[in-house]
């Protein structure tokens, strides 16, 4: 057999199975991206509302002495990792809805209008943006430092408790991201009763927002593969325009040649 006649079969789904698999995987992408987006929006909103410098804050206690601290540290890392993650989630949701619509249109209009090119143009920038957000977030969290409780203790013992009005201490010992700041405050210091649940919630949501990027990334990659197999199961996948028009007139109507 000549080499130019050898064909390697490529797996494909039937139209029904492909449609079900495609919609399930894209639904998973939408759910994960929606949850991740809600976490990032909460964190960005909370930081914006509490970015008041030394005008407001909370209390940290070290036995008898205590110290009022600003809500956010001076050296809070304000890189665009939260914005990148939120943008990636919005793109994921839009992409999922678009691919669902493209599949429905392709089922109803059995013509090849370069769906494979459209899928590549859709998934490539989506996966690139999500990968950038994922790497940026984990690298940034791994390179920033942790809360220096010894400095806080020294500031608390050296503070004039009778001083009025209250001046909230601005922590500036090292660079921190919001997750490290929240989790270290809730885990390594004694907070007043009102602020303890606030920082525990912030820690949980910041940590969840970072780790949710992983399953979201895997869901998008799986959705890309499932989309390719599902679209290959459609009748007109990769059918050339000239081949579609190569028909002859029969007695009962138009008959497609084999």
Tab-separated table of C-alpha atoms in Angstrom:
chain	number	residue	atom	x	y	z
A	1	UNK	CA	0.000	0.000	0.000
A	2	UNK	CA	1.360	3.439	-0.913
A	3	UNK	CA	2.302	5.706	1.951
A	4	UNK	CA	0.084	8.486	0.688
A	5	UNK	CA	-2.964	6.220	1.132
A	6	UNK	CA	-2.226	5.229	4.737
A	7	UNK	CA	-4.725	6.825	7.091
A	8	UNK	CA	-4.261	6.926	10.868
A	9	UNK	CA	-7.645	6.880	12.589
A	10	UNK	CA	-8.184	9.737	15.024
A	11	UNK	CA	-10.713	9.152	17.825
A	12	UNK	CA	-13.926	11.099	17.746
A	13	UNK	CA	-17.184	11.122	19.655
A	14	UNK	CA	-20.589	10.552	18.163
A	15	UNK	CA	-22.658	13.695	17.933
A	16	UNK	CA	-24.797	12.763	20.942
A	17	UNK	CA	-21.967	11.548	23.184
A	18	UNK	CA	-19.754	14.445	22.120
A	19	UNK	CA	-22.446	16.980	22.885
A	20	UNK	CA	-23.070	15.576	26.370
A	21	UNK	CA	-19.357	15.383	27.187
A	22	UNK	CA	-18.754	18.878	25.830
A	23	UNK	CA	-21.558	20.496	27.792
A	24	UNK	CA	-20.543	18.732	31.030
A	25	UNK	CA	-16.911	19.814	30.806
A	26	UNK	CA	-17.805	23.381	29.851
A	27	UNK	CA	-20.341	23.502	32.687
A	28	UNK	CA	-17.545	22.474	35.065
A	29	UNK	CA	-15.383	25.292	33.693
A	30	UNK	CA	-18.216	27.789	34.247
A	31	UNK	CA	-18.858	26.630	37.823
A	32	UNK	CA	-15.182	26.645	38.838
A	33	UNK	CA	-14.550	29.995	37.152
A	34	UNK	CA	-17.613	31.539	38.805
A	35	UNK	CA	-16.501	30.440	42.272
A	36	UNK	CA	-12.938	31.638	41.624
A	37	UNK	CA	-14.228	34.961	40.309
A	38	UNK	CA	-16.357	35.506	43.419
A	39	UNK	CA	-13.312	34.914	45.644
A	40	UNK	CA	-11.124	37.352	43.703
A	41	UNK	CA	-13.834	40.025	43.609
A	42	UNK	CA	-14.309	39.681	47.378
A	43	UNK	CA	-10.570	40.049	48.059
A	44	UNK	CA	-10.168	43.062	45.765
A	45	UNK	CA	-13.262	44.726	47.219
A	46	UNK	CA	-12.186	44.102	50.826
A	47	UNK	CA	-8.689	45.489	50.270
A	48	UNK	CA	-10.057	48.575	48.524
A	49	UNK	CA	-12.532	49.270	51.342
A	50	UNK	CA	-9.930	48.846	54.112
A	51	UNK	CA	-7.034	50.672	52.494
A	52	UNK	CA	-7.205	53.534	55.034
A	53	UNK	CA	-3.585	53.804	56.144
A	54	UNK	CA	-3.175	54.649	59.840
A	55	UNK	CA	-6.694	56.028	60.245
A	56	UNK	CA	-8.353	52.711	61.106
A	57	UNK	CA	-7.422	49.163	62.028
A	58	UNK	CA	-7.690	46.423	64.647
A	59	UNK	CA	-5.944	45.276	67.833
A	60	UNK	CA	-3.341	42.553	68.315
A	61	UNK	CA	-2.620	41.403	71.871
A	62	UNK	CA	0.640	40.054	73.301
A	63	UNK	CA	-0.374	39.122	76.819
A	64	UNK	CA	-0.974	42.364	78.690
A	65	UNK	CA	0.367	44.833	76.089
A	66	UNK	CA	-1.586	45.274	72.881
A	67	UNK	CA	-1.104	47.290	69.742
A	68	UNK	CA	-3.488	48.825	67.199
A	69	UNK	CA	-2.489	47.907	63.646
A	70	UNK	CA	-3.645	49.252	60.300
A	71	UNK	CA	-5.856	46.904	58.301
A	72	UNK	CA	-3.228	46.517	55.570
A	73	UNK	CA	0.578	46.533	55.817
A	74	UNK	CA	2.609	49.258	54.154
A	75	UNK	CA	4.515	46.745	52.030
A	76	UNK	CA	1.479	44.805	50.829
A	77	UNK	CA	2.295	43.262	47.460
A	78	UNK	CA	-0.145	44.864	45.031
A	79	UNK	CA	0.795	42.992	41.875
A	80	UNK	CA	-1.937	42.230	39.342
A	81	UNK	CA	-2.346	38.571	40.328
A	82	UNK	CA	-5.877	39.097	41.661
A	83	UNK	CA	-6.880	41.047	38.558
A	84	UNK	CA	-5.298	38.451	36.271
A	85	UNK	CA	-7.180	35.622	37.973
A	86	UNK	CA	-10.473	37.525	37.777
A	87	UNK	CA	-9.930	38.377	34.101
A	88	UNK	CA	-9.042	34.764	33.298
A	89	UNK	CA	-12.260	33.555	34.956
A	90	UNK	CA	-14.390	36.021	32.983
A	91	UNK	CA	-12.724	34.879	29.746
A	92	UNK	CA	-13.310	31.236	30.731
A	93	UNK	CA	-17.025	31.820	31.192
A	94	UNK	CA	-17.393	33.734	27.918
A	95	UNK	CA	-15.357	31.095	26.076
A	96	UNK	CA	-17.490	28.254	27.457
A	97	UNK	CA	-20.754	29.892	26.426
A	98	UNK	CA	-19.316	30.667	22.974
A	99	UNK	CA	-18.140	27.076	22.378
A	100	UNK	CA	-21.531	25.733	23.485
A	101	UNK	CA	-23.236	28.027	20.991
A	102	UNK	CA	-20.764	27.095	18.263
A	103	UNK	CA	-21.502	23.405	18.785
A	104	UNK	CA	-25.265	23.949	18.589
A	105	UNK	CA	-24.889	26.009	15.421
A	106	UNK	CA	-22.624	23.345	13.894
A	107	UNK	CA	-25.245	20.677	14.635
A	108	UNK	CA	-27.994	22.652	12.929
A	109	UNK	CA	-25.869	23.939	10.020
A	110	UNK	CA	-23.977	20.892	8.653
A	111	UNK	CA	-21.273	22.874	6.887
A	112	UNK	CA	-17.602	23.305	7.555
A	113	UNK	CA	-16.888	26.942	8.343
A	114	UNK	CA	-13.446	26.226	9.789
A	115	UNK	CA	-14.600	25.222	13.256
A	116	UNK	CA	-11.137	23.794	14.014
A	117	UNK	CA	-9.583	27.217	13.410
A	118	UNK	CA	-12.205	28.842	15.615
A	119	UNK	CA	-11.514	26.372	18.437
A	120	UNK	CA	-7.769	27.036	18.286
A	121	UNK	CA	-8.337	30.788	18.234
A	122	UNK	CA	-10.665	30.426	21.236
A	123	UNK	CA	-8.804	28.042	23.519
A	124	UNK	CA	-5.231	29.230	22.890
A	125	UNK	CA	-5.572	32.757	24.375
A	126	UNK	CA	-7.913	31.458	27.087
A	127	UNK	CA	-5.433	28.824	28.267
A	128	UNK	CA	-2.518	31.263	27.988
A	129	UNK	CA	-4.211	33.874	30.187
A	130	UNK	CA	-5.244	31.287	32.790
A	131	UNK	CA	-1.754	29.755	32.851
A	132	UNK	CA	-0.233	33.212	33.366
A	133	UNK	CA	-2.596	33.922	36.262
A	134	UNK	CA	-1.879	30.518	37.819
A	135	UNK	CA	1.906	30.835	37.647
A	136	UNK	CA	1.910	34.484	38.719
A	137	UNK	CA	-0.235	33.769	41.788
A	138	UNK	CA	1.772	30.781	43.043
A	139	UNK	CA	5.185	32.340	42.326
A	140	UNK	CA	4.175	35.599	43.991
A	141	UNK	CA	2.910	33.783	47.103
A	142	UNK	CA	6.049	31.676	47.292
A	143	UNK	CA	8.466	34.610	47.003
A	144	UNK	CA	6.847	37.053	49.450
A	145	UNK	CA	7.753	36.804	53.123
A	146	UNK	CA	5.782	36.065	56.280
A	147	UNK	CA	4.611	38.147	59.238
A	148	UNK	CA	7.327	39.117	61.738
A	149	UNK	CA	5.580	38.718	65.082
A	150	UNK	CA	8.735	39.675	67.013
A	151	UNK	CA	8.567	43.187	65.605
A	152	UNK	CA	4.891	43.469	66.503
A	153	UNK	CA	5.640	42.300	70.047
A	154	UNK	CA	8.423	44.871	70.387
A	155	UNK	CA	6.169	47.619	69.129
A	156	UNK	CA	3.449	46.562	71.570
A	157	UNK	CA	5.782	46.599	74.588
A	158	UNK	CA	7.245	49.961	73.621
A	159	UNK	CA	3.931	51.662	72.931
A	160	UNK	CA	2.538	54.445	75.070
A	161	UNK	CA	-0.905	53.079	75.958
A	162	UNK	CA	-2.135	56.413	77.267
A	163	UNK	CA	-1.516	58.189	73.998
A	164	UNK	CA	-4.564	59.817	72.432
A	165	UNK	CA	-5.867	59.804	69.784
A	166	UNK	CA	-5.058	56.220	68.835
A	167	UNK	CA	-2.445	55.889	66.097
A	168	UNK	CA	-2.665	52.618	64.222
A	169	UNK	CA	0.743	51.085	63.646
A	170	UNK	CA	1.571	50.505	59.953
A	171	UNK	CA	3.428	47.203	59.646
A	172	UNK	CA	6.389	47.628	57.277
A	173	UNK	CA	8.937	44.956	58.238
A	174	UNK	CA	8.769	43.019	54.951
A	175	UNK	CA	6.783	42.399	51.788
A	176	UNK	CA	3.598	40.345	52.203
A	177	UNK	CA	0.795	39.230	49.954
A	178	UNK	CA	-2.755	39.385	51.265
A	179	UNK	CA	-2.982	35.645	51.898
A	180	UNK	CA	0.183	35.616	54.027
A	181	UNK	CA	-0.937	38.700	55.940
A	182	UNK	CA	-4.407	37.255	56.658
A	183	UNK	CA	-3.330	33.714	57.522
A	184	UNK	CA	-0.388	34.786	59.686
A	185	UNK	CA	-2.567	37.201	61.640
A	186	UNK	CA	-5.274	34.597	62.253
A	187	UNK	CA	-2.819	31.788	63.024
A	188	UNK	CA	0.140	33.300	64.888
A	189	UNK	CA	-1.292	36.252	66.817
A	190	UNK	CA	-4.028	36.882	69.378
A	191	UNK	CA	-6.640	39.199	67.901
A	192	UNK	CA	-9.502	41.001	69.527
A	193	UNK	CA	-12.890	39.307	69.457
A	194	UNK	CA	-14.325	41.381	66.613
A	195	UNK	CA	-11.450	41.014	64.133
A	196	UNK	CA	-10.684	37.299	64.636
A	197	UNK	CA	-13.489	35.960	62.356
A	198	UNK	CA	-12.690	38.646	59.771
A	199	UNK	CA	-9.102	37.508	59.321
A	200	UNK	CA	-10.023	33.841	59.412
A	201	UNK	CA	-12.521	34.433	56.603
A	202	UNK	CA	-9.980	36.446	54.626
A	203	UNK	CA	-7.383	33.697	55.060
A	204	UNK	CA	-9.768	30.967	53.920
A	205	UNK	CA	-10.986	32.904	50.883
A	206	UNK	CA	-7.511	34.025	49.825
A	207	UNK	CA	-6.187	30.474	50.094
A	208	UNK	CA	-9.214	29.050	48.294
A	209	UNK	CA	-8.861	31.653	45.552
A	210	UNK	CA	-5.273	30.583	44.939
A	211	UNK	CA	-5.822	26.817	44.966
A	212	UNK	CA	-8.998	26.925	42.863
A	213	UNK	CA	-6.880	28.087	39.941
A	214	UNK	CA	-5.437	24.566	39.653
A	215	UNK	CA	-8.694	22.619	39.047
A	216	UNK	CA	-9.911	25.477	36.852
A	217	UNK	CA	-6.802	25.157	34.685
A	218	UNK	CA	-7.214	21.377	34.377
A	219	UNK	CA	-10.914	21.789	33.549
A	220	UNK	CA	-10.094	24.214	30.709
A	221	UNK	CA	-7.430	21.876	29.299
A	222	UNK	CA	-9.823	18.902	29.448
A	223	UNK	CA	-12.550	21.025	27.843
A	224	UNK	CA	-10.199	21.864	24.965
A	225	UNK	CA	-9.552	18.165	24.289
A	226	UNK	CA	-13.193	17.193	24.630
A	227	UNK	CA	-14.213	20.039	22.316
A	228	UNK	CA	-11.857	18.815	19.616
A	229	UNK	CA	-13.201	15.255	19.815
A	230	UNK	CA	-16.817	16.427	20.012
A	231	UNK	CA	-16.556	18.667	16.964
A	232	UNK	CA	-14.841	15.874	15.027
A	233	UNK	CA	-18.003	13.831	15.482
A	234	UNK	CA	-20.101	16.373	13.596
A	235	UNK	CA	-21.050	15.453	9.976
A	236	UNK	CA	-19.241	18.320	8.293
A	237	UNK	CA	-16.022	18.373	10.333
A	238	UNK	CA	-13.085	19.172	8.031
A	239	UNK	CA	-15.165	18.716	4.898
A	240	UNK	CA	-13.655	20.820	2.106
A	241	UNK	CA	-15.934	23.274	0.351
A	242	UNK	CA	-15.132	21.800	-3.059
A	243	UNK	CA	-16.046	18.324	-1.814
A	244	UNK	CA	-19.395	19.574	-0.511
A	245	UNK	CA	-20.273	21.016	-3.882
A	246	UNK	CA	-19.191	17.953	-5.927
A	247	UNK	CA	-22.677	16.610	-6.641
A	248	UNK	CA	-24.676	15.642	-9.738
A	249	UNK	CA	-28.300	16.034	-10.561
A	250	UNK	CA	-30.352	12.856	-10.188
A	251	UNK	CA	-33.853	12.016	-11.215
A	252	UNK	CA	-35.251	12.502	-7.720
A	253	UNK	CA	-33.012	15.414	-6.721
A	254	UNK	CA	-29.384	16.111	-5.841
A	255	UNK	CA	-27.273	13.033	-5.094
A	256	UNK	CA	-23.890	13.329	-3.375
A	257	UNK	CA	-21.089	11.332	-5.025
A	258	UNK	CA	-19.175	8.895	-2.784
